[in-house]
mmCIF file with all atom_site columns, C-alpha atoms in Angstrom:
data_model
loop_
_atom_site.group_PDB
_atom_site.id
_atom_site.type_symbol
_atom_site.label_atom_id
_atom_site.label_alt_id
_atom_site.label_comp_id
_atom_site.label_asym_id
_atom_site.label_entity_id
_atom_site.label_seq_id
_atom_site.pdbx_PDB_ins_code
_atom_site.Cartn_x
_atom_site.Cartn_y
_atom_site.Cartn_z
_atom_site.occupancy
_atom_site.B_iso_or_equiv
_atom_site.pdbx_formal_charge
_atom_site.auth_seq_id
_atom_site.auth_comp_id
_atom_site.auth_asym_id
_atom_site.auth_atom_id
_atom_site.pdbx_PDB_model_num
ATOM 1   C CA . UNK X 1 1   ? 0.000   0.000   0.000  1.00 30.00 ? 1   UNK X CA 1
ATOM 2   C CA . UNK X 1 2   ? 1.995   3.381   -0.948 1.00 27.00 ? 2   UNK X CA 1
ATOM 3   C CA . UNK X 1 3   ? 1.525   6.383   0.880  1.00 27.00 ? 3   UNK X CA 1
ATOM 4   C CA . UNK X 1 4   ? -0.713  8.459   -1.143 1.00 27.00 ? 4   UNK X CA 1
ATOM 5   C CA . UNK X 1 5   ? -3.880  6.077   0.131  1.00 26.00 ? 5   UNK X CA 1
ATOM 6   C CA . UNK X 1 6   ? -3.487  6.867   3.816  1.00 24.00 ? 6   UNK X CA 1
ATOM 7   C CA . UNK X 1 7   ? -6.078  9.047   4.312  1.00 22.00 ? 7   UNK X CA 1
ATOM 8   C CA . UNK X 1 8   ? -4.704  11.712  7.851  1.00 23.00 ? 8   UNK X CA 1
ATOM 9   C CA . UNK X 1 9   ? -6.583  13.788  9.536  1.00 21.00 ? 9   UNK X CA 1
ATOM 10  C CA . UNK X 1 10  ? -4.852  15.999  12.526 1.00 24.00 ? 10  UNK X CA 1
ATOM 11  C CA . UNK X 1 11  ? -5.804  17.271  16.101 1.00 23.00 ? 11  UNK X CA 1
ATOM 12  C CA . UNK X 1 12  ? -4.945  18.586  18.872 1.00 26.00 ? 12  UNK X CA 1
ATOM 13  C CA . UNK X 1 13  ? -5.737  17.268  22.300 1.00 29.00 ? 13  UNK X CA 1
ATOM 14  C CA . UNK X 1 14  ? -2.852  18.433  24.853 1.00 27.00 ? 14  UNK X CA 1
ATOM 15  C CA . UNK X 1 15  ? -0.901  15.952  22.650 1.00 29.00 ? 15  UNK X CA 1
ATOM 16  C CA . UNK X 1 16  ? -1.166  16.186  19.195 1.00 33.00 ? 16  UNK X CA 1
ATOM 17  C CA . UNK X 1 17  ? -3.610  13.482  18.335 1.00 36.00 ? 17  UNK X CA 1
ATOM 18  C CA . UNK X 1 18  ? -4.966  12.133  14.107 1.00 37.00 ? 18  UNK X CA 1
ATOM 19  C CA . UNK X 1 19  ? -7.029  9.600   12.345 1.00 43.00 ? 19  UNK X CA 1
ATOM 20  C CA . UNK X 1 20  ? -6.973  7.719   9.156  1.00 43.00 ? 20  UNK X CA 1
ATOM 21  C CA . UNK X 1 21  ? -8.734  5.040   7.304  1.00 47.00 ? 21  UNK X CA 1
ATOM 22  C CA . UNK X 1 22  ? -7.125  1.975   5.408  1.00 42.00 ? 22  UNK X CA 1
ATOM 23  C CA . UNK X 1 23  ? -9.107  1.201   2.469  1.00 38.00 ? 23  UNK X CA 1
ATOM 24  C CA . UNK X 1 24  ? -10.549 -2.173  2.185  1.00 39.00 ? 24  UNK X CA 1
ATOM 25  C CA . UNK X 1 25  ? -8.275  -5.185  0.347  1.00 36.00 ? 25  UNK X CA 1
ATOM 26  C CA . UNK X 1 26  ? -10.556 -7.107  -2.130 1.00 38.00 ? 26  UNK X CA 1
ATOM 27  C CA . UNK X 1 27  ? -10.568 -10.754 -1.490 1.00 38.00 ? 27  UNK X CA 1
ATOM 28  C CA . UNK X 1 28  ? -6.892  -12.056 -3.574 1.00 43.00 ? 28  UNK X CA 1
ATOM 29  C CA . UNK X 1 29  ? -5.126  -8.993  -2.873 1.00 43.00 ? 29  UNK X CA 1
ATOM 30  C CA . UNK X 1 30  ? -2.080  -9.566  -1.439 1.00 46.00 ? 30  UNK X CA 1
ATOM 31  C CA . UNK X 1 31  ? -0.969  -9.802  2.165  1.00 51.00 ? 31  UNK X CA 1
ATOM 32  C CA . UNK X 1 32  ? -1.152  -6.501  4.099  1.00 56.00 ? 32  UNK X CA 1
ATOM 33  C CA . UNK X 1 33  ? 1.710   -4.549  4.424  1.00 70.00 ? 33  UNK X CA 1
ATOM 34  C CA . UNK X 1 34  ? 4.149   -3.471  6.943  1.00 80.00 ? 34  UNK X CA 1
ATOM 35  C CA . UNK X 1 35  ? 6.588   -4.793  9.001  1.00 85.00 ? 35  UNK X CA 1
ATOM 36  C CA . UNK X 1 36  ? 6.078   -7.420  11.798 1.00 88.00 ? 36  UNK X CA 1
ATOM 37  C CA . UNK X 1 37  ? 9.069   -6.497  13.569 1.00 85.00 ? 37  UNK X CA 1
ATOM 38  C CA . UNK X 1 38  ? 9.064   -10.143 15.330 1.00 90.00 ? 38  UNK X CA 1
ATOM 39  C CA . UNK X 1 39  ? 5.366   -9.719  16.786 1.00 94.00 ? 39  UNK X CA 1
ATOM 40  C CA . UNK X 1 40  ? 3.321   -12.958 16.534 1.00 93.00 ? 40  UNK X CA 1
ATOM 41  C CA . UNK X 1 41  ? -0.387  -12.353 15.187 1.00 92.00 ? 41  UNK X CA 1
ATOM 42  C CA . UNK X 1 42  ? 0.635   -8.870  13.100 1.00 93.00 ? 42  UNK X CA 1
ATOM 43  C CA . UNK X 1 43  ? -0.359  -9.710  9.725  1.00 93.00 ? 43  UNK X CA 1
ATOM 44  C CA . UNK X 1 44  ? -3.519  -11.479 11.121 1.00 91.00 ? 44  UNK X CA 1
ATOM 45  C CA . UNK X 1 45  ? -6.529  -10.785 13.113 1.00 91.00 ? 45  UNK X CA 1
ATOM 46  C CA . UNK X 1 46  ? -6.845  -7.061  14.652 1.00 95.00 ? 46  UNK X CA 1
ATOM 47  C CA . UNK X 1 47  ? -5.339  -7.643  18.338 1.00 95.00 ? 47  UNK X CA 1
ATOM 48  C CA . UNK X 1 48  ? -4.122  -5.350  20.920 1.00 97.00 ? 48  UNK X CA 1
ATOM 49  C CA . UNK X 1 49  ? -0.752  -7.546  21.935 1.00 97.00 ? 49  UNK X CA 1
ATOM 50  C CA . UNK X 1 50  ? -0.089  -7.629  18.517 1.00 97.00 ? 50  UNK X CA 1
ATOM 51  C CA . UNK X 1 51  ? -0.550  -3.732  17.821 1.00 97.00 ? 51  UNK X CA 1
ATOM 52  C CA . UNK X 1 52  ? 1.450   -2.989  21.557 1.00 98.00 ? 52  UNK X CA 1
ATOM 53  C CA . UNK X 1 53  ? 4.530   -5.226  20.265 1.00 97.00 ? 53  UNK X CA 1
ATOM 54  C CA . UNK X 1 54  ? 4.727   -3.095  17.241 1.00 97.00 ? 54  UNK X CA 1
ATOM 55  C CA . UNK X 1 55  ? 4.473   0.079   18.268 1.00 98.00 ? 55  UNK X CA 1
ATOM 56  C CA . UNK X 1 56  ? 6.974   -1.073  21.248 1.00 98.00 ? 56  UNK X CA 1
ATOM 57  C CA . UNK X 1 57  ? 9.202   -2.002  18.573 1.00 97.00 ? 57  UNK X CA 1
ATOM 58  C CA . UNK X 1 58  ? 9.137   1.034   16.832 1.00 97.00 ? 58  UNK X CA 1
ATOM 59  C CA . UNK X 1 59  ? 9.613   2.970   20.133 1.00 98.00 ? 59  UNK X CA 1
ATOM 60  C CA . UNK X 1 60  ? 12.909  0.687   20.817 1.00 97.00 ? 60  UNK X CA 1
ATOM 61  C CA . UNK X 1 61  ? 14.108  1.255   16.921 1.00 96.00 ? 61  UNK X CA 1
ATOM 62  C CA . UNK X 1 62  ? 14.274  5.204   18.283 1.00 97.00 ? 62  UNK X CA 1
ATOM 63  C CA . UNK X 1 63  ? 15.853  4.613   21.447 1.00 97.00 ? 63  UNK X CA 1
ATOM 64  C CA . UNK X 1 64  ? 12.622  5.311   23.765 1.00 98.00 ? 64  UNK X CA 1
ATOM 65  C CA . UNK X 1 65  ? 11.245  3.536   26.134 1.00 97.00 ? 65  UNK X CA 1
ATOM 66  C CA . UNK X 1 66  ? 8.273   0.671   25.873 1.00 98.00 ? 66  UNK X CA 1
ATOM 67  C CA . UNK X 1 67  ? 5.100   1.788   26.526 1.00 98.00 ? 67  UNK X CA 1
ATOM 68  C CA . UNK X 1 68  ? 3.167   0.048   29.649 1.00 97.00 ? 68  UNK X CA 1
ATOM 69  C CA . UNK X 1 69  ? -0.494  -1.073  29.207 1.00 97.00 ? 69  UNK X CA 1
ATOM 70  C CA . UNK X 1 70  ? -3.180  0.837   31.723 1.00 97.00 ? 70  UNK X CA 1
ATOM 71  C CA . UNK X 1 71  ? -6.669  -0.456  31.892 1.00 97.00 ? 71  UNK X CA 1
ATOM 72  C CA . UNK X 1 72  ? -8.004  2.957   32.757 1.00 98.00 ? 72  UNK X CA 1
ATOM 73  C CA . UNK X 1 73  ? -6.161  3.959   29.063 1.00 98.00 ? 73  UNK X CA 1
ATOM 74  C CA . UNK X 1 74  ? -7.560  0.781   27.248 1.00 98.00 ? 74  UNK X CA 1
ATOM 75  C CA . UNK X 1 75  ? -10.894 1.209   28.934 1.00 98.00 ? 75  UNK X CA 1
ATOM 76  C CA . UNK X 1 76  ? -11.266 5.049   26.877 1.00 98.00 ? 76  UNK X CA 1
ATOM 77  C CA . UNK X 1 77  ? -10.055 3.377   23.778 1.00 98.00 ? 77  UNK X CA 1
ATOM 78  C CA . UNK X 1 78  ? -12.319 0.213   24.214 1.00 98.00 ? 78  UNK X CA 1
ATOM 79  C CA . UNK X 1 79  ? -15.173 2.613   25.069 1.00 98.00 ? 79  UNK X CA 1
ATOM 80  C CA . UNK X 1 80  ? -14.203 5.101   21.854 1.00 98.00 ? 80  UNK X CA 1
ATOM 81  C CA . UNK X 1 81  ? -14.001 2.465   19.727 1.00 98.00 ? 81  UNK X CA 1
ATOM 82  C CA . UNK X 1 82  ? -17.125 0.630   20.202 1.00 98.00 ? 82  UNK X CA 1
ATOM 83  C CA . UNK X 1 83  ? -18.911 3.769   20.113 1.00 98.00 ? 83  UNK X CA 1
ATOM 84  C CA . UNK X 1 84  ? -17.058 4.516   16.449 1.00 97.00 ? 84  UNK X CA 1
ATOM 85  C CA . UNK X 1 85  ? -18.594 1.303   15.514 1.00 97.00 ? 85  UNK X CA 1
ATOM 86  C CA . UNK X 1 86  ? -21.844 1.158   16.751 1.00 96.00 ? 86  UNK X CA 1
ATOM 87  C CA . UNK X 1 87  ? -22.503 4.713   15.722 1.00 96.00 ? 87  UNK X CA 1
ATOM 88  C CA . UNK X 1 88  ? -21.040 4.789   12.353 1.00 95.00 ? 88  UNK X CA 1
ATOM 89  C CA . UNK X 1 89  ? -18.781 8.004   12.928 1.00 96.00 ? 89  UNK X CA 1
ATOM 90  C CA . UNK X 1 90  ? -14.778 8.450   12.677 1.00 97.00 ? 90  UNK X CA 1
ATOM 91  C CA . UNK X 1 91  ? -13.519 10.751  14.633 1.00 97.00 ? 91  UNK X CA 1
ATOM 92  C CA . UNK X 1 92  ? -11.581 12.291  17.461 1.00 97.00 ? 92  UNK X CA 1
ATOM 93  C CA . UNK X 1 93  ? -15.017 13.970  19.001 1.00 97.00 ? 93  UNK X CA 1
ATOM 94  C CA . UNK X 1 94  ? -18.011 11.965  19.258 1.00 97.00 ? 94  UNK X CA 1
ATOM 95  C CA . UNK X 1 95  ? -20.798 13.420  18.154 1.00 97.00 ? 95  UNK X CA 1
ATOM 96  C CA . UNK X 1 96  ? -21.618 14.777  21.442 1.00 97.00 ? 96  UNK X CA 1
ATOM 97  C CA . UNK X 1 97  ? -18.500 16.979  21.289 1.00 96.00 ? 97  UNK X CA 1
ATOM 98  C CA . UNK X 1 98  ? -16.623 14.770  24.026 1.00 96.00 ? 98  UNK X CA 1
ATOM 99  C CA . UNK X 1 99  ? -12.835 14.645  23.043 1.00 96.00 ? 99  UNK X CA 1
ATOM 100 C CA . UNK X 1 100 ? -10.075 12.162  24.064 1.00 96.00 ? 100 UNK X CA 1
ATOM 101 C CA . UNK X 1 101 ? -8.971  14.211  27.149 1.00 95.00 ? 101 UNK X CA 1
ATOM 102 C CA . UNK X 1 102 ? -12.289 13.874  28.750 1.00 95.00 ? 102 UNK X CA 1
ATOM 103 C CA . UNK X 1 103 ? -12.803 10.106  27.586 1.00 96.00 ? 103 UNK X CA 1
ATOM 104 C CA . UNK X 1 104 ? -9.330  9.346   29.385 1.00 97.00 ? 104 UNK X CA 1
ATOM 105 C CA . UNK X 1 105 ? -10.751 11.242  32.630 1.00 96.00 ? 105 UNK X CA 1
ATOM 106 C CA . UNK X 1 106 ? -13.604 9.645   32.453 1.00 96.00 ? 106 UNK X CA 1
ATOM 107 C CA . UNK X 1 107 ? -11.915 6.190   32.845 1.00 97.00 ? 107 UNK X CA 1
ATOM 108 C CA . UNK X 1 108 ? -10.697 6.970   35.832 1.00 96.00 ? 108 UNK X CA 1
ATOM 109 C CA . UNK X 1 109 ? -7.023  8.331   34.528 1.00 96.00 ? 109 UNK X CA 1
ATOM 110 C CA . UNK X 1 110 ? -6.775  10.830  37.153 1.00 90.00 ? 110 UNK X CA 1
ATOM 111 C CA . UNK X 1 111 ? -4.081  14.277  36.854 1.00 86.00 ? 111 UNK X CA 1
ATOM 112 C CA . UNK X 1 112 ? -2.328  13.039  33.469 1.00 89.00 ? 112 UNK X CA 1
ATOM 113 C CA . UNK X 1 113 ? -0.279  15.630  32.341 1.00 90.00 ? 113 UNK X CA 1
ATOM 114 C CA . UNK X 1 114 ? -0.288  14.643  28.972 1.00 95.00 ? 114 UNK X CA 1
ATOM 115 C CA . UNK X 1 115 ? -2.558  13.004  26.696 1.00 96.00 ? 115 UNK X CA 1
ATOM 116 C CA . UNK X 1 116 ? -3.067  11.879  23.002 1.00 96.00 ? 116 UNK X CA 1
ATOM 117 C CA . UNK X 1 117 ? -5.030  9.336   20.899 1.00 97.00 ? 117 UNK X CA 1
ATOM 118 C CA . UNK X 1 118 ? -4.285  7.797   17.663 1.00 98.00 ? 118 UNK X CA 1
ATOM 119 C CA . UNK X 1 119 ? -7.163  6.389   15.537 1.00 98.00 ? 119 UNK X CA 1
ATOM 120 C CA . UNK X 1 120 ? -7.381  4.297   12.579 1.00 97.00 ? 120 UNK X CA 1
ATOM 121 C CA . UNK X 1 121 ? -10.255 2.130   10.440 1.00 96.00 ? 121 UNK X CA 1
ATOM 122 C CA . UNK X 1 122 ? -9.188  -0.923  8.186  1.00 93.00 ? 122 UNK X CA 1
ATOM 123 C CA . UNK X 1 123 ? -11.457 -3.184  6.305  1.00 90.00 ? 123 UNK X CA 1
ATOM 124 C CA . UNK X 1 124 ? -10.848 -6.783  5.677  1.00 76.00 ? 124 UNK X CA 1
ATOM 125 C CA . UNK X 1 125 ? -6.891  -7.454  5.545  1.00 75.00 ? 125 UNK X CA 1
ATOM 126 C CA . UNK X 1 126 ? -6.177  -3.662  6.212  1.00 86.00 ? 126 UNK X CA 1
ATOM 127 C CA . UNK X 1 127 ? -7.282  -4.107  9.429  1.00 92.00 ? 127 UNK X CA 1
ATOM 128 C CA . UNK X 1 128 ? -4.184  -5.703  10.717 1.00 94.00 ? 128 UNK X CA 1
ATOM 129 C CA . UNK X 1 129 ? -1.826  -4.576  13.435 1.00 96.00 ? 129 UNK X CA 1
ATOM 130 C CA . UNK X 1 130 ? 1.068   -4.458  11.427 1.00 96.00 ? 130 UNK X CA 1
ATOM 131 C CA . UNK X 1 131 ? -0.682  -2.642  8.220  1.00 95.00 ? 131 UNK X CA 1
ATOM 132 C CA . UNK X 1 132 ? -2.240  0.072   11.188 1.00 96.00 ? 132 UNK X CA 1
ATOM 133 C CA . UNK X 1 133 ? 1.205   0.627   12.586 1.00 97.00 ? 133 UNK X CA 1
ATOM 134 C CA . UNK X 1 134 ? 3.038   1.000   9.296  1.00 95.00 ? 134 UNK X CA 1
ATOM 135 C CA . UNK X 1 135 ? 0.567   3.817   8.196  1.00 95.00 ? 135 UNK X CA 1
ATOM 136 C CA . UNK X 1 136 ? 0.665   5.607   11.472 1.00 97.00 ? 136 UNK X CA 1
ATOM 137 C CA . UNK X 1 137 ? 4.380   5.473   11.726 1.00 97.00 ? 137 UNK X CA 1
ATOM 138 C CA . UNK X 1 138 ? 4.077   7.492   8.118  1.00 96.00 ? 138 UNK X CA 1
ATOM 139 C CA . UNK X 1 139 ? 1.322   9.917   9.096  1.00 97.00 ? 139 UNK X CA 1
ATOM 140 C CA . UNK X 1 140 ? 3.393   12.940  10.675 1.00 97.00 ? 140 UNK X CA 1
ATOM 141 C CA . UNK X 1 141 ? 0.970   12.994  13.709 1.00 96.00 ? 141 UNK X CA 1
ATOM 142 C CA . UNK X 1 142 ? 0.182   9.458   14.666 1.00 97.00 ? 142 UNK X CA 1
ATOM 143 C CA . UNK X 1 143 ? 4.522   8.855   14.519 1.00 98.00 ? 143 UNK X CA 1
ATOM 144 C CA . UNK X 1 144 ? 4.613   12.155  16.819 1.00 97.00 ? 144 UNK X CA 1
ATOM 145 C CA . UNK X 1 145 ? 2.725   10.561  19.150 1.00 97.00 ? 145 UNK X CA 1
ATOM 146 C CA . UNK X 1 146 ? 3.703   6.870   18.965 1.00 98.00 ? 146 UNK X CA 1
ATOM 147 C CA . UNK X 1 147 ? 7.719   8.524   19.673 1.00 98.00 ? 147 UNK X CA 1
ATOM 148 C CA . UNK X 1 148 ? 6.810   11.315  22.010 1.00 97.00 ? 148 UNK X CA 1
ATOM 149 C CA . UNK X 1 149 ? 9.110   11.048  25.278 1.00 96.00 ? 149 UNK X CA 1
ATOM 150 C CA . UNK X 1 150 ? 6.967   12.137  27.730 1.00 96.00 ? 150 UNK X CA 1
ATOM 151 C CA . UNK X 1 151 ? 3.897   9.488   26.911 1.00 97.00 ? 151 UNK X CA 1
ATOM 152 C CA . UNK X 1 152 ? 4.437   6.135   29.253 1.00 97.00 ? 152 UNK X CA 1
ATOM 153 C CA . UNK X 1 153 ? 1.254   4.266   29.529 1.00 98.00 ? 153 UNK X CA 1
ATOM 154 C CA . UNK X 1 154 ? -0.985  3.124   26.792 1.00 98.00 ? 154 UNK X CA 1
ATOM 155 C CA . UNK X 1 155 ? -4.225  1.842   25.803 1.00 98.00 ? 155 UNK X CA 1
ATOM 156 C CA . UNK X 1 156 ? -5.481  -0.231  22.765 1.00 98.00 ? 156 UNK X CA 1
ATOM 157 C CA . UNK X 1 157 ? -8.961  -0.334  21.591 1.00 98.00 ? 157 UNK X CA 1
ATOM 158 C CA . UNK X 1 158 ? -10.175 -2.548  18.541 1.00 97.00 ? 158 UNK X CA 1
ATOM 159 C CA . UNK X 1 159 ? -13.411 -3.404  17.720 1.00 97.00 ? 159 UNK X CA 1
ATOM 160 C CA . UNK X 1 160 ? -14.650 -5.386  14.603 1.00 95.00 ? 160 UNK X CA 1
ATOM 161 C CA . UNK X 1 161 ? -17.645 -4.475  13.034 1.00 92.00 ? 161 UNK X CA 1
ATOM 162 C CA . UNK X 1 162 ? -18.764 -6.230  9.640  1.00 90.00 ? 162 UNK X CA 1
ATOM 163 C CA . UNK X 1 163 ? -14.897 -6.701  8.269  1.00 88.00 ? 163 UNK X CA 1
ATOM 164 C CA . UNK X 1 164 ? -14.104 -3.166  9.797  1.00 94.00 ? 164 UNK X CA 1
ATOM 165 C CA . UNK X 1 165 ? -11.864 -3.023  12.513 1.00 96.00 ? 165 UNK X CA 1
ATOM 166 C CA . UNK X 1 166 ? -11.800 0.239   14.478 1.00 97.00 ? 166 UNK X CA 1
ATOM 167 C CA . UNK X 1 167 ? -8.500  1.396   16.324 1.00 98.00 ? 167 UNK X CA 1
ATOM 168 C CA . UNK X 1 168 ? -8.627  3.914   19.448 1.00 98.00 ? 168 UNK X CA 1
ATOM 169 C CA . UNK X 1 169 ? -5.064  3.826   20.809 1.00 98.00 ? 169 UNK X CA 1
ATOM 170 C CA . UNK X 1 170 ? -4.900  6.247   23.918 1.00 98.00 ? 170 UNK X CA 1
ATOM 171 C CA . UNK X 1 171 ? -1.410  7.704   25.117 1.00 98.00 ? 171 UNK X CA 1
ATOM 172 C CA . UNK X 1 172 ? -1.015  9.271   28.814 1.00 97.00 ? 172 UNK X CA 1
ATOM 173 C CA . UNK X 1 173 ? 1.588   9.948   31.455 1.00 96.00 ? 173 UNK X CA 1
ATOM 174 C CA . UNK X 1 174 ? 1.038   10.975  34.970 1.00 90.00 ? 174 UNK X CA 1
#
């Protein structure tokens, strides 16, 4: 998959914080892209383990440290997602105006002093971790926040709905 059909879209909350959509693979196509970087399941199934090794991988490739899982974090992406899915909308603010800051407060991450989100849709194949991961880590904003220094905990979020997977991935530090 080149490049020019990542779709980004940019935000800012605290962190700075973007979306795109993978577009579907037709049944044939080839295996999705991107690198596995030695993380069982990432060409397969949409998984959080899967998606955490990778982005943990690309973290180590820059010299940072691995990101730790909170269930407070994977609770606002779990939450975000679903509601992506059930409600047919892709985007940073829900339709209600609430905004990844609030979600992460709302699950209980208390006096973060920073925050971010990265989101993503894939259908069919595209939906894989390590297809997800290689876009991000060429979107300007989704890298910034996969490689920012100051984020230390994480949370991964994937629902499947129809072929569609939906990705919420919220970042935080206390």
């Amino acid at each position: 998959m080149s490049a020019k059909q990542w779709i980004g879209l940019a935000i800012v909350a605290l962190a700075v914080a973007a979306a795109f959509v993978v577009p579907g693979v037709q049944p044939g196509s080839p295996e999705p892209e991107g690198p596995t970087r030695g993380c069982a399941g990432a060409r397969s199934e949409p998984a959080a383990a899967a998606t955490l090794c990778l982005l943990n991988a690309e973290r180590a490739r820059h010299g940072l440290r691995p990101l730790r899982e909170d269930g407070r974090l994977a609770r606002a992406a779990r939450r975000h997602a679903r509601d992506m899915a059930e409600r047919g909308y892709f985007a940073h603010e829900s339709p209600e105006g609430t905004g990844p800051h609030d979600r992460i407060l709302r699950a209980g991450y208390r006096s973060p002093r920073l925050t971010g989100e990265n989101l993503a849709r894939g259908e069919a194949e595209a939906g894989a971790p390590s297809t997800i991961v290689d876009g991000w880590m060429h979107s300007p904003g989704h890298r910034e926040n996969i490689l920012r220094r100051g984020f230390e905990e994480i949370g991964i979020g994937i629902v499947v709905e129809d072929d569609e997977a939906f990705y919420a991935t919220t970042f935080g530090a206390q």
